PDB file of C-alpha atoms in Angstrom:
ATOM      1  CA  MET A   1      -0.204  -0.363   0.121  1.00 91.00           C
ATOM      2  CA  PRO A   2       2.068   2.757  -1.299  1.00 96.00           C
ATOM      3  CA  VAL A   3       2.061   6.099   0.753  1.00 98.00           C
ATOM      4  CA  HIS A   4       3.489   9.325  -0.789  1.00 98.00           C
ATOM      5  CA  THR A   5       3.674  12.243   1.523  1.00 98.00           C
ATOM      6  CA  VAL A   6       2.865  15.097  -1.105  1.00 98.00           C
ATOM      7  CA  THR A   7       3.593  18.047   1.407  1.00 98.00           C
ATOM      8  CA  ALA A   8       7.470  16.771   1.606  1.00 97.00           C
ATOM      9  CA  ASP A   9       8.319  19.639  -0.356  1.00 95.00           C
ATOM     10  CA  ALA A  10       6.727  22.418   1.507  1.00 96.00           C
ATOM     11  CA  GLU A  11       8.563  25.510   1.989  1.00 94.00           C
ATOM     12  CA  THR A  12       5.852  27.227   4.522  1.00 93.00           C
ATOM     13  CA  PHE A  13       4.131  25.580   7.464  1.00 95.00           C
ATOM     14  CA  THR A  14       2.238  22.828   6.731  1.00 97.00           C
ATOM     15  CA  CYS A  15       1.119  18.852   8.201  1.00 98.00           C
ATOM     16  CA  ASN A  16       1.874  16.038   6.733  1.00 98.00           C
ATOM     17  CA  ALA A  17      -0.483  15.139   3.616  1.00 98.00           C
ATOM     18  CA  TYR A  18      -0.447  11.702   2.771  1.00 98.00           C
ATOM     19  CA  LEU A  19      -1.610  10.000  -0.634  1.00 98.00           C
ATOM     20  CA  VAL A  20      -2.337   6.213   0.192  1.00 98.00           C
ATOM     21  CA  GLU A  21      -2.606   4.267  -2.967  1.00 98.00           C
ATOM     22  CA  GLY A  22      -4.435   1.085  -3.438  1.00 97.00           C
ATOM     23  CA  GLU A  23      -8.199  -0.001  -3.985  1.00 97.00           C
ATOM     24  CA  ARG A  24      -9.565   2.934  -2.701  1.00 98.00           C
ATOM     25  CA  THR A  25      -7.169   5.984  -3.135  1.00 98.00           C
ATOM     26  CA  VAL A  26      -7.293   8.483  -0.196  1.00 98.00           C
ATOM     27  CA  LEU A  27      -6.033  11.825   0.849  1.00 98.00           C
ATOM     28  CA  VAL A  28      -5.277  11.793   4.636  1.00 98.00           C
ATOM     29  CA  ASP A  29      -5.699  15.897   5.153  1.00 98.00           C
ATOM     30  CA  ALA A  30      -4.803  18.384   2.509  1.00 98.00           C
ATOM     31  CA  GLY A  31      -2.314  20.535   4.360  1.00 98.00           C
ATOM     32  CA  ALA A  32      -1.636  24.171   3.491  1.00 98.00           C
ATOM     33  CA  MET A  33       0.823  23.957   0.563  1.00 98.00           C
ATOM     34  CA  ALA A  34      -0.251  25.688  -2.456  1.00 97.00           C
ATOM     35  CA  GLY A  35      -0.161  23.514  -5.337  1.00 97.00           C
ATOM     36  CA  VAL A  36      -0.219  20.109  -3.528  1.00 98.00           C
ATOM     37  CA  GLU A  37      -3.137  18.819  -5.491  1.00 98.00           C
ATOM     38  CA  ASP A  38      -0.634  19.063  -8.529  1.00 98.00           C
ATOM     39  CA  VAL A  39       1.164  16.444  -6.436  1.00 98.00           C
ATOM     40  CA  VAL A  40      -1.309  14.536  -5.739  1.00 98.00           C
ATOM     41  CA  ALA A  41      -1.588  14.272  -9.748  1.00 98.00           C
ATOM     42  CA  GLU A  42       1.833  13.511 -10.158  1.00 97.00           C
ATOM     43  CA  HIS A  43       1.096   9.784  -8.719  1.00 98.00           C
ATOM     44  CA  VAL A  44      -2.765   9.427  -9.537  1.00 98.00           C
ATOM     45  CA  ASP A  45      -5.095  10.203 -12.026  1.00 97.00           C
ATOM     46  CA  ASP A  46      -7.721  10.274  -9.484  1.00 97.00           C
ATOM     47  CA  LEU A  47      -8.831  10.414  -5.928  1.00 98.00           C
ATOM     48  CA  ASP A  48     -11.840   8.938  -4.695  1.00 98.00           C
ATOM     49  CA  ALA A  49     -11.864  10.564  -1.116  1.00 98.00           C
ATOM     50  CA  VAL A  50      -9.859  13.111   1.142  1.00 98.00           C
ATOM     51  CA  ALA A  51     -10.317  12.209   4.788  1.00 98.00           C
ATOM     52  CA  LEU A  52      -9.601  14.702   7.522  1.00 98.00           C
ATOM     53  CA  THR A  53      -8.097  14.157  11.209  1.00 98.00           C
ATOM     54  CA  HIS A  54      -8.998  17.672  12.138  1.00 98.00           C
ATOM     55  CA  GLN A  55      -9.567  21.044  10.908  1.00 98.00           C
ATOM     56  CA  HIS A  56      -7.126  23.640  11.976  1.00 97.00           C
ATOM     57  CA  GLY A  57      -5.856  25.241   8.806  1.00 95.00           C
ATOM     58  CA  ASP A  58      -2.371  23.332   8.498  1.00 97.00           C
ATOM     59  CA  HIS A  59      -4.726  20.688   7.987  1.00 98.00           C
ATOM     60  CA  VAL A  60      -7.561  21.916   5.557  1.00 98.00           C
ATOM     61  CA  GLU A  61      -6.055  25.093   4.065  1.00 98.00           C
ATOM     62  CA  GLN A  62      -5.722  23.511   0.478  1.00 98.00           C
ATOM     63  CA  LEU A  63      -8.888  21.438   0.768  1.00 98.00           C
ATOM     64  CA  ASP A  64     -10.744  23.409  -1.770  1.00 98.00           C
ATOM     65  CA  GLY A  65      -7.906  23.418  -4.050  1.00 97.00           C
ATOM     66  CA  VAL A  66      -7.517  19.702  -4.071  1.00 98.00           C
ATOM     67  CA  LEU A  67     -11.581  19.295  -4.679  1.00 98.00           C
ATOM     68  CA  GLU A  68     -11.070  21.722  -7.722  1.00 98.00           C
ATOM     69  CA  ALA A  69      -8.754  19.337  -9.226  1.00 98.00           C
ATOM     70  CA  PHE A  70     -10.561  16.196  -8.369  1.00 98.00           C
ATOM     71  CA  ASP A  71     -13.819  14.978  -7.881  1.00 97.00           C
ATOM     72  CA  ALA A  72     -13.589  13.590  -4.123  1.00 98.00           C
ATOM     73  CA  ASP A  73     -15.785  12.434  -1.107  1.00 98.00           C
ATOM     74  CA  VAL A  74     -14.809  14.301   1.942  1.00 98.00           C
ATOM     75  CA  TYR A  75     -15.191  12.266   5.152  1.00 98.00           C
ATOM     76  CA  ALA A  76     -14.747  14.665   8.639  1.00 98.00           C
ATOM     77  CA  TYR A  77     -15.823  14.524  12.203  1.00 98.00           C
ATOM     78  CA  ALA A  78     -17.134  18.078  12.368  1.00 98.00           C
ATOM     79  CA  GLU A  79     -19.294  19.828  10.202  1.00 97.00           C
ATOM     80  CA  HIS A  80     -17.208  21.439   7.116  1.00 97.00           C
ATOM     81  CA  ARG A  81     -19.187  23.477   4.071  1.00 97.00           C
ATOM     82  CA  ARG A  82     -17.507  20.545   1.704  1.00 96.00           C
ATOM     83  CA  ARG A  83     -17.667  17.329   4.247  1.00 98.00           C
ATOM     84  CA  THR A  84     -19.802  14.923   1.981  1.00 98.00           C
ATOM     85  CA  HIS A  85     -19.815  12.126   4.925  1.00 98.00           C
ATOM     86  CA  ALA A  86     -20.001  12.459   8.467  1.00 98.00           C
ATOM     87  CA  LEU A  87     -16.906  10.336  10.105  1.00 98.00           C
ATOM     88  CA  GLU A  88     -17.975   9.108  13.705  1.00 97.00           C
ATOM     89  CA  ASP A  89     -16.316   7.478  16.574  1.00 98.00           C
ATOM     90  CA  GLY A  90     -15.908   3.698  15.954  1.00 98.00           C
ATOM     91  CA  GLN A  91     -16.903   4.148  12.282  1.00 98.00           C
ATOM     92  CA  GLU A  92     -14.943   1.779   9.860  1.00 98.00           C
ATOM     93  CA  LEU A  93     -13.053   3.804   6.554  1.00 98.00           C
ATOM     94  CA  ALA A  94     -11.699   2.365   3.640  1.00 98.00           C
ATOM     95  CA  ILE A  95      -8.019   3.803   2.795  1.00 98.00           C
ATOM     96  CA  GLY A  96      -5.810   2.130   0.285  1.00 98.00           C
ATOM     97  CA  ASP A  97      -6.260  -1.353   0.946  1.00 97.00           C
ATOM     98  CA  GLU A  98      -7.062  -1.830   4.217  1.00 98.00           C
ATOM     99  CA  SER A  99      -9.702  -0.881   7.071  1.00 98.00           C
ATOM    100  CA  PHE A 100      -9.451   1.751   9.322  1.00 98.00           C
ATOM    101  CA  GLU A 101     -11.218   2.676  12.377  1.00 98.00           C
ATOM    102  CA  ALA A 102     -11.940   6.281  13.346  1.00 98.00           C
ATOM    103  CA  VAL A 103     -10.956   7.052  16.538  1.00 98.00           C
ATOM    104  CA  HIS A 104     -11.946  10.195  18.635  1.00 98.00           C
ATOM    105  CA  THR A 105      -9.143  11.702  20.022  1.00 98.00           C
ATOM    106  CA  PRO A 106      -9.821  15.273  21.369  1.00 98.00           C
ATOM    107  CA  GLY A 107      -7.639  17.290  22.971  1.00 97.00           C
ATOM    108  CA  HIS A 108      -5.262  19.064  20.674  1.00 97.00           C
ATOM    109  CA  ALA A 109      -8.665  19.819  18.462  1.00 97.00           C
ATOM    110  CA  ASP A 110     -12.274  18.411  19.663  1.00 97.00           C
ATOM    111  CA  ASP A 111     -12.625  16.897  16.173  1.00 98.00           C
ATOM    112  CA  HIS A 112      -9.504  15.014  15.650  1.00 98.00           C
ATOM    113  CA  LEU A 113      -9.619  11.459  14.413  1.00 98.00           C
ATOM    114  CA  ALA A 114      -6.895   9.042  14.186  1.00 98.00           C
ATOM    115  CA  PHE A 115      -7.268   6.285  11.565  1.00 98.00           C
ATOM    116  CA  VAL A 116      -5.841   2.602  12.504  1.00 98.00           C
ATOM    117  CA  SER A 117      -6.024  -0.332  10.273  1.00 98.00           C
ATOM    118  CA  GLU A 118      -4.160  -3.790  11.352  1.00 98.00           C
ATOM    119  CA  THR A 119      -0.857  -2.470  10.092  1.00 98.00           C
ATOM    120  CA  THR A 120      -0.733   1.016   9.950  1.00 98.00           C
ATOM    121  CA  LEU A 121      -1.689   4.464  12.190  1.00 98.00           C
ATOM    122  CA  PHE A 122      -2.434   7.581  10.418  1.00 98.00           C
ATOM    123  CA  SER A 123      -2.550   9.566  14.008  1.00 98.00           C
ATOM    124  CA  GLY A 124      -2.868  13.324  12.843  1.00 98.00           C
ATOM    125  CA  ASP A 125      -1.512  15.194  15.566  1.00 98.00           C
ATOM    126  CA  VAL A 126      -2.353  13.534  18.937  1.00 98.00           C
ATOM    127  CA  VAL A 127       0.864  11.504  18.643  1.00 98.00           C
ATOM    128  CA  VAL A 128       3.907  12.260  16.518  1.00 97.00           C
ATOM    129  CA  HIS A 129       7.355  10.351  15.994  1.00 97.00           C
ATOM    130  CA  ASP A 130       9.168  13.336  16.566  1.00 96.00           C
ATOM    131  CA  ASP A 131       8.772  17.180  16.561  1.00 93.00           C
ATOM    132  CA  GLY A 132      10.795  19.906  17.964  1.00 88.00           C
ATOM    133  CA  ALA A 133       9.835  19.040  21.519  1.00 92.00           C
ATOM    134  CA  PHE A 134      10.353  14.859  21.799  1.00 95.00           C
ATOM    135  CA  ASP A 135      11.859  12.411  19.416  1.00 94.00           C
ATOM    136  CA  TYR A 136      10.557   9.012  19.382  1.00 96.00           C
ATOM    137  CA  GLY A 137       7.382   9.624  20.794  1.00 96.00           C
ATOM    138  CA  SER A 138       5.608  13.185  21.130  1.00 97.00           C
ATOM    139  CA  PHE A 139       1.751  14.269  21.582  1.00 97.00           C
ATOM    140  CA  GLY A 140      -0.132  17.538  20.055  1.00 96.00           C
ATOM    141  CA  ARG A 141      -0.033  20.721  21.920  1.00 94.00           C
ATOM    142  CA  THR A 142      -2.485  21.465  24.586  1.00 95.00           C
ATOM    143  CA  ASP A 143      -1.288  24.952  25.364  1.00 92.00           C
ATOM    144  CA  MET A 144      -3.855  27.317  22.919  1.00 92.00           C
ATOM    145  CA  PRO A 145      -7.540  27.934  23.793  1.00 92.00           C
ATOM    146  CA  GLY A 146     -10.029  25.161  23.612  1.00 91.00           C
ATOM    147  CA  GLN A 147      -7.089  22.532  24.155  1.00 95.00           C
ATOM    148  CA  SER A 148      -6.783  20.072  26.814  1.00 96.00           C
ATOM    149  CA  ARG A 149      -4.263  18.158  28.201  1.00 97.00           C
ATOM    150  CA  GLU A 150      -6.387  15.879  29.800  1.00 97.00           C
ATOM    151  CA  GLU A 151      -8.283  14.787  26.992  1.00 98.00           C
ATOM    152  CA  LEU A 152      -5.315  14.318  25.182  1.00 98.00           C
ATOM    153  CA  ILE A 153      -3.804  11.826  27.513  1.00 98.00           C
ATOM    154  CA  GLU A 154      -7.459  10.171  27.447  1.00 98.00           C
ATOM    155  CA  SER A 155      -7.325  10.194  23.809  1.00 98.00           C
ATOM    156  CA  ILE A 156      -3.947   8.261  23.539  1.00 98.00           C
ATOM    157  CA  GLU A 157      -5.078   5.596  25.869  1.00 98.00           C
ATOM    158  CA  ARG A 158      -8.264   5.259  23.789  1.00 98.00           C
ATOM    159  CA  LEU A 159      -6.082   4.929  20.872  1.00 98.00           C
ATOM    160  CA  LEU A 160      -3.702   2.553  22.731  1.00 98.00           C
ATOM    161  CA  ASP A 161      -7.099   0.344  23.676  1.00 98.00           C
ATOM    162  CA  ARG A 162      -8.431   0.268  20.021  1.00 97.00           C
ATOM    163  CA  MET A 163      -4.784  -0.209  18.643  1.00 97.00           C
ATOM    164  CA  PRO A 164      -3.765  -3.769  17.488  1.00 96.00           C
ATOM    165  CA  ALA A 165      -0.157  -5.206  18.252  1.00 94.00           C
ATOM    166  CA  SER A 166       0.304  -5.877  14.405  1.00 97.00           C
ATOM    167  CA  VAL A 167       0.530  -1.989  13.801  1.00 98.00           C
ATOM    168  CA  GLU A 168       4.364  -1.334  12.846  1.00 98.00           C
ATOM    169  CA  HIS A 169       3.606   1.719  10.082  1.00 98.00           C
ATOM    170  CA  MET A 170       2.900   5.383  11.832  1.00 98.00           C
ATOM    171  CA  TYR A 171       2.523   8.578   9.366  1.00 98.00           C
ATOM    172  CA  ALA A 172       1.994  11.601  11.699  1.00 98.00           C
ATOM    173  CA  GLY A 173       0.653  15.200  11.021  1.00 98.00           C
ATOM    174  CA  HIS A 174       3.963  16.365  11.743  1.00 97.00           C
ATOM    175  CA  GLY A 175       7.571  14.957  11.955  1.00 96.00           C
ATOM    176  CA  GLY A 176       8.765  12.157  10.538  1.00 97.00           C
ATOM    177  CA  GLU A 177       7.068   8.635   9.378  1.00 97.00           C
ATOM    178  CA  PHE A 178       7.855   5.641  11.747  1.00 98.00           C
ATOM    179  CA  HIS A 179       8.169   2.029  11.047  1.00 98.00           C
ATOM    180  CA  GLY A 180       8.564  -0.538  13.747  1.00 98.00           C
ATOM    181  CA  ASP A 181       6.811  -0.820  17.331  1.00 97.00           C
ATOM    182  CA  VAL A 182       4.359   1.700  16.652  1.00 98.00           C
ATOM    183  CA  ARG A 183       2.907   0.549  20.075  1.00 97.00           C
ATOM    184  CA  ASP A 184       6.418   1.501  21.980  1.00 97.00           C
ATOM    185  CA  VAL A 185       6.195   5.417  20.481  1.00 98.00           C
ATOM    186  CA  VAL A 186       2.620   5.925  21.564  1.00 98.00           C
ATOM    187  CA  GLU A 187       3.108   4.491  25.071  1.00 98.00           C
ATOM    188  CA  THR A 188       6.287   6.840  25.325  1.00 97.00           C
ATOM    189  CA  ALA A 189       3.946   9.705  24.194  1.00 97.00           C
ATOM    190  CA  LEU A 190       1.677   9.112  26.494  1.00 97.00           C
ATOM    191  CA  ALA A 191       4.020   9.071  29.383  1.00 97.00           C
ATOM    192  CA  ARG A 192       5.549  12.073  28.550  1.00 96.00           C
ATOM    193  CA  ALA A 193       2.041  13.719  28.212  1.00 96.00           C
ATOM    194  CA  GLU A 194       1.135  11.970  32.035  1.00 96.00           C
ATOM    195  CA  LYS A 195       3.612  14.185  33.248  1.00 94.00           C
ATOM    196  CA  ARG A 196       1.785  17.359  32.853  1.00 86.00           C
ATOM    197  CA  GLU A 197       4.976  19.657  32.175  1.00 87.00           C
ATOM    198  CA  PRO A 198       4.800  22.291  29.242  1.00 86.00           C
ATOM    199  CA  LYS A 199       5.516  20.563  25.546  1.00 86.00           C
ATOM    200  CA  TYR A 200       7.632  24.010  25.004  1.00 80.00           C
ATOM    201  CA  ASP A 201       9.819  26.072  27.018  1.00 72.00           C
TER     202      ASP A 201
END
């Protein structure tokens, strides 16, 4: 199941937007990089769907551009003028060649979803492998209005409860992708979040 980070060459701040090829071609988040639809078109002729982890600007800014280039469905937890399908906690969604469960993971954002299959985790911003704060297990920031560290901790615990032990590929909203013991990375992020210390100085 090929996964391409179509925002890899961005020169401005954006999330990682992932194009997943397979039986159902899906873009996980649209990102904030102008021209992202052109990068998608370098890989595929058609796009079946866009699945949003959440609706912060760095994840959805270029959604209109993507939808102008491709006739794709849009799956999201919260209301959005371009949403065609509402996703609820526990709902299944086909991405690439696998079935993923949507796990509601608020704390960083009220509408945050992670997508988990038997092999792969698209974690959005709830958990990342590496960022400017930590390597090998970090978590989404919770110091902005409307965010909650306590909710984030509960969300990471919920994700661990629902994530099969067989998951070995992690694609996060920021930082690098990771292949290996994903559960250990997520447990490390949880332990750091539970210290309740500020993520950034």
